[in-house]
Tab-separated table of C-alpha atoms in Angstrom:
chain	number	residue	atom	x	y	z
A	128	MET	CA	9.416	31.215	-1.809
A	129	ASN	CA	12.800	29.545	-2.386
A	130	ILE	CA	12.369	26.947	-5.158
A	131	VAL	CA	14.975	24.597	-6.632
A	132	LEU	CA	14.295	22.880	-9.953
A	133	LEU	CA	16.513	19.831	-10.551
A	134	THR	CA	16.673	19.618	-14.318
A	135	PRO	CA	18.458	16.909	-16.317
A	136	GLY	CA	20.561	18.276	-19.149
A	137	THR	CA	21.078	16.489	-22.428
A	138	GLY	CA	24.138	18.431	-23.482
A	139	SER	CA	23.445	18.262	-27.194
A	140	TYR	CA	19.776	17.954	-28.146
A	141	HIS	CA	16.366	19.277	-27.163
A	142	CYS	CA	14.194	16.798	-25.254
A	143	GLY	CA	11.961	19.540	-23.907
A	144	VAL	CA	12.419	19.007	-20.163
A	145	CYS	CA	15.013	21.737	-19.679
A	146	MET	CA	13.034	24.146	-21.867
A	147	ARG	CA	9.882	23.445	-19.827
A	148	ASP	CA	11.735	23.934	-16.538
A	149	ASN	CA	13.412	27.100	-17.815
A	150	ALA	CA	10.012	28.577	-18.707
A	151	LEU	CA	8.680	27.561	-15.286
A	152	ALA	CA	11.654	29.154	-13.487
A	153	LYS	CA	11.225	32.381	-15.445
A	154	GLU	CA	7.512	32.511	-14.606
A	155	LEU	CA	8.253	31.849	-10.938
A	156	HIS	CA	10.779	34.732	-11.026
A	157	ARG	CA	8.134	36.947	-12.611
A	158	GLN	CA	5.786	36.085	-9.752
A	159	GLY	CA	8.418	37.112	-7.196
A	160	HIS	CA	9.836	33.740	-6.176
A	161	ASN	CA	13.489	32.800	-5.936
A	162	ALA	CA	13.616	29.898	-8.407
A	163	VAL	CA	16.945	28.293	-9.268
A	164	MET	CA	17.497	25.646	-11.938
A	165	LEU	CA	20.249	23.180	-11.081
A	166	PRO	CA	21.385	21.112	-14.072
A	167	MET	CA	22.039	17.413	-13.618
A	168	TYR	CA	24.212	15.084	-15.719
A	169	LEU	CA	25.002	17.453	-18.625
A	170	PRO	CA	24.705	21.158	-19.452
A	171	LEU	CA	21.219	22.352	-20.332
A	172	THR	CA	20.407	22.804	-24.018
A	173	LEU	CA	18.101	25.793	-24.388
A	174	ASP	CA	16.911	27.937	-27.255
A	175	GLU	CA	16.718	31.012	-25.013
A	176	GLU	CA	18.589	32.587	-22.112
A	177	ALA	CA	18.817	30.330	-19.051
A	178	ALA	CA	16.836	31.346	-15.974
A	179	SER	CA	19.825	30.346	-13.813
A	180	PRO	CA	23.017	30.601	-15.870
A	181	GLU	CA	26.301	29.161	-14.628
A	182	MET	CA	24.925	26.996	-11.837
A	183	PRO	CA	27.066	23.973	-10.980
A	184	ILE	CA	26.219	20.689	-12.681
A	185	PHE	CA	25.341	17.935	-10.232
A	186	PHE	CA	25.713	14.228	-10.968
A	187	GLY	CA	28.095	15.120	-13.808
A	188	GLY	CA	27.483	12.693	-16.657
A	189	VAL	CA	31.066	11.474	-17.015
A	190	SER	CA	31.782	10.907	-13.316
A	191	THR	CA	28.326	9.392	-12.724
A	192	TYR	CA	28.862	6.962	-15.595
A	193	LEU	CA	32.378	6.077	-14.387
A	194	ARG	CA	31.134	5.495	-10.829
A	195	GLU	CA	28.670	3.000	-12.205
A	196	LYS	CA	31.075	1.170	-14.516
A	197	VAL	CA	34.307	1.254	-12.465
A	198	PRO	CA	33.716	0.213	-8.833
A	199	TRP	CA	36.956	1.677	-7.443
A	200	LEU	CA	35.920	5.127	-8.776
A	201	ARG	CA	32.769	5.185	-6.640
A	202	HIS	CA	34.791	6.999	-3.998
A	203	MET	CA	36.704	9.273	-6.371
A	204	PRO	CA	38.165	12.404	-4.811
A	205	ARG	CA	36.077	15.557	-5.155
A	206	TRP	CA	38.772	17.278	-7.266
A	207	LEU	CA	38.538	14.516	-9.890
A	208	ASP	CA	34.748	14.678	-9.906
A	209	ARG	CA	34.896	18.458	-10.429
A	210	LEU	CA	37.431	18.039	-13.228
A	211	LEU	CA	35.218	15.471	-14.998
A	212	SER	CA	32.162	17.712	-14.541
A	213	GLN	CA	33.568	20.769	-16.324
A	214	ARG	CA	31.044	22.210	-18.773
A	215	PHE	CA	33.451	22.229	-21.723
A	216	LEU	CA	34.294	18.548	-21.210
A	217	LEU	CA	30.646	17.528	-20.755
A	218	ARG	CA	29.632	19.452	-23.899
A	219	LEU	CA	32.474	17.900	-25.863
A	220	LEU	CA	31.578	14.359	-24.853
A	221	ALA	CA	27.774	14.699	-24.784
A	222	GLY	CA	27.137	14.164	-28.486
A	223	LYS	CA	29.634	11.330	-28.763
A	224	ALA	CA	28.350	9.534	-25.659
A	225	ALA	CA	24.707	9.745	-26.734
A	226	ALA	CA	25.527	7.815	-29.884
A	227	GLN	CA	27.373	5.107	-27.940
A	228	THR	CA	25.097	4.536	-24.950
A	229	GLY	CA	21.745	2.870	-25.042
A	230	GLY	CA	19.230	1.053	-22.894
A	231	PRO	CA	21.287	-1.968	-21.824
A	232	ASP	CA	24.398	0.166	-21.303
A	233	VAL	CA	22.714	2.568	-18.875
A	234	ALA	CA	20.162	0.226	-17.268
A	235	GLU	CA	22.257	-0.388	-14.143
A	236	MET	CA	22.920	3.336	-13.767
A	237	THR	CA	19.179	4.020	-14.011
A	238	LEU	CA	18.464	1.488	-11.268
A	239	SER	CA	21.287	2.940	-9.184
A	240	MET	CA	19.797	6.442	-9.464
A	241	LEU	CA	16.408	5.102	-8.377
A	242	ARG	CA	18.071	3.467	-5.343
A	243	GLY	CA	19.143	6.921	-4.176
A	244	GLU	CA	21.538	6.854	-1.245
A	245	GLN	CA	21.886	3.074	-1.596
A	246	GLY	CA	22.998	3.531	-5.211
A	247	ASN	CA	26.461	4.164	-6.602
A	248	GLN	CA	25.888	7.911	-6.753
A	249	ALA	CA	25.429	8.407	-2.982
A	250	ALA	CA	28.377	10.829	-2.847
A	251	GLU	CA	26.680	13.030	-5.447
A	252	ILE	CA	23.511	13.192	-3.337
A	253	GLU	CA	25.583	14.373	-0.378
A	254	GLU	CA	27.257	17.014	-2.566
A	255	LEU	CA	23.860	18.300	-3.735
A	256	ILE	CA	22.511	18.433	-0.166
A	257	ALA	CA	25.615	20.297	1.030
A	258	TRP	CA	25.199	22.843	-1.789
A	259	LEU	CA	21.517	23.335	-0.950
A	260	ARG	CA	22.349	23.894	2.726
A	261	GLU	CA	25.068	26.388	1.855
A	262	HIS	CA	22.877	28.353	-0.545
A	263	GLY	CA	19.689	28.334	1.527
A	264	LYS	CA	17.400	25.401	2.141
A	265	PRO	CA	14.626	25.321	-0.440
A	266	ASP	CA	10.949	25.593	0.388
A	267	VAL	CA	10.219	23.415	-2.631
A	268	VAL	CA	12.330	20.975	-4.650
A	269	TRP	CA	11.030	20.208	-8.145
A	270	PHE	CA	12.089	16.825	-9.544
A	271	SER	CA	11.722	17.108	-13.308
A	272	THR	CA	11.681	13.405	-14.092
A	273	ALA	CA	10.823	10.132	-12.379
A	274	LEU	CA	14.508	9.166	-12.569
A	275	GLN	CA	15.156	11.678	-9.788
A	276	ALA	CA	12.668	10.074	-7.371
A	277	GLY	CA	15.533	8.204	-5.711
A	278	LEU	CA	16.842	11.540	-4.407
A	279	ALA	CA	13.659	12.404	-2.514
A	280	ARG	CA	14.083	10.208	0.570
A	281	ARG	CA	17.580	11.433	1.449
A	282	MET	CA	16.818	15.050	0.616
A	283	LYS	CA	13.681	15.036	2.782
A	284	SER	CA	15.596	13.468	5.640
A	285	GLU	CA	18.533	15.904	5.437
A	286	LEU	CA	16.616	19.075	4.636
A	287	GLY	CA	13.927	18.610	7.259
A	288	GLY	CA	11.100	16.903	5.383
A	289	THR	CA	8.576	14.688	7.121
A	290	GLY	CA	5.802	12.464	5.794
A	291	ALA	CA	3.767	12.473	2.588
A	292	GLY	CA	6.149	14.681	0.659
A	293	LEU	CA	5.772	17.653	3.020
A	294	SER	CA	8.540	19.559	4.695
A	295	PRO	CA	8.184	22.115	7.501
A	296	ARG	CA	9.071	24.901	5.053
A	297	GLY	CA	7.142	23.683	2.018
A	298	ARG	CA	6.688	20.750	-0.293
A	299	PHE	CA	8.921	18.343	-2.125
A	300	LEU	CA	7.447	17.683	-5.543
A	301	TYR	CA	8.232	14.415	-7.265
């Protein structure tokens, strides 16, 4: 089975989600499945070897934040998004940003993520879907947190899903 785990990265501290998903991906590998962890926002912070090292980071934390705060950057060129989503830059800024962002500062971005394709990160959803198509449509997509629920509708529509969380090839878990 082809399984994709969308895992939010923290970049600088252990919240447990990426460690849980890493253990799950490794167990799925052991059972013979093709399980790939795709980091979102920031690089994953693990205390062991990653199940899927060097995967691209989707919804890069810096560009996602800028899209929310600066309206004219919502349609930033892909080259700029890739530049702002470089691992070294995200790692460098992760610790500093965590100390400067809080509930009120990220509330609109949270709502935007939950709005999915109607949110300010619609271009990132399209990028993720294009990557999934290019690298083999998944049988199952694992959404690690409720914040990712806004992705489900568009992903189901584009990757062939129909009704009640089921797709012709498997299940979307959220």
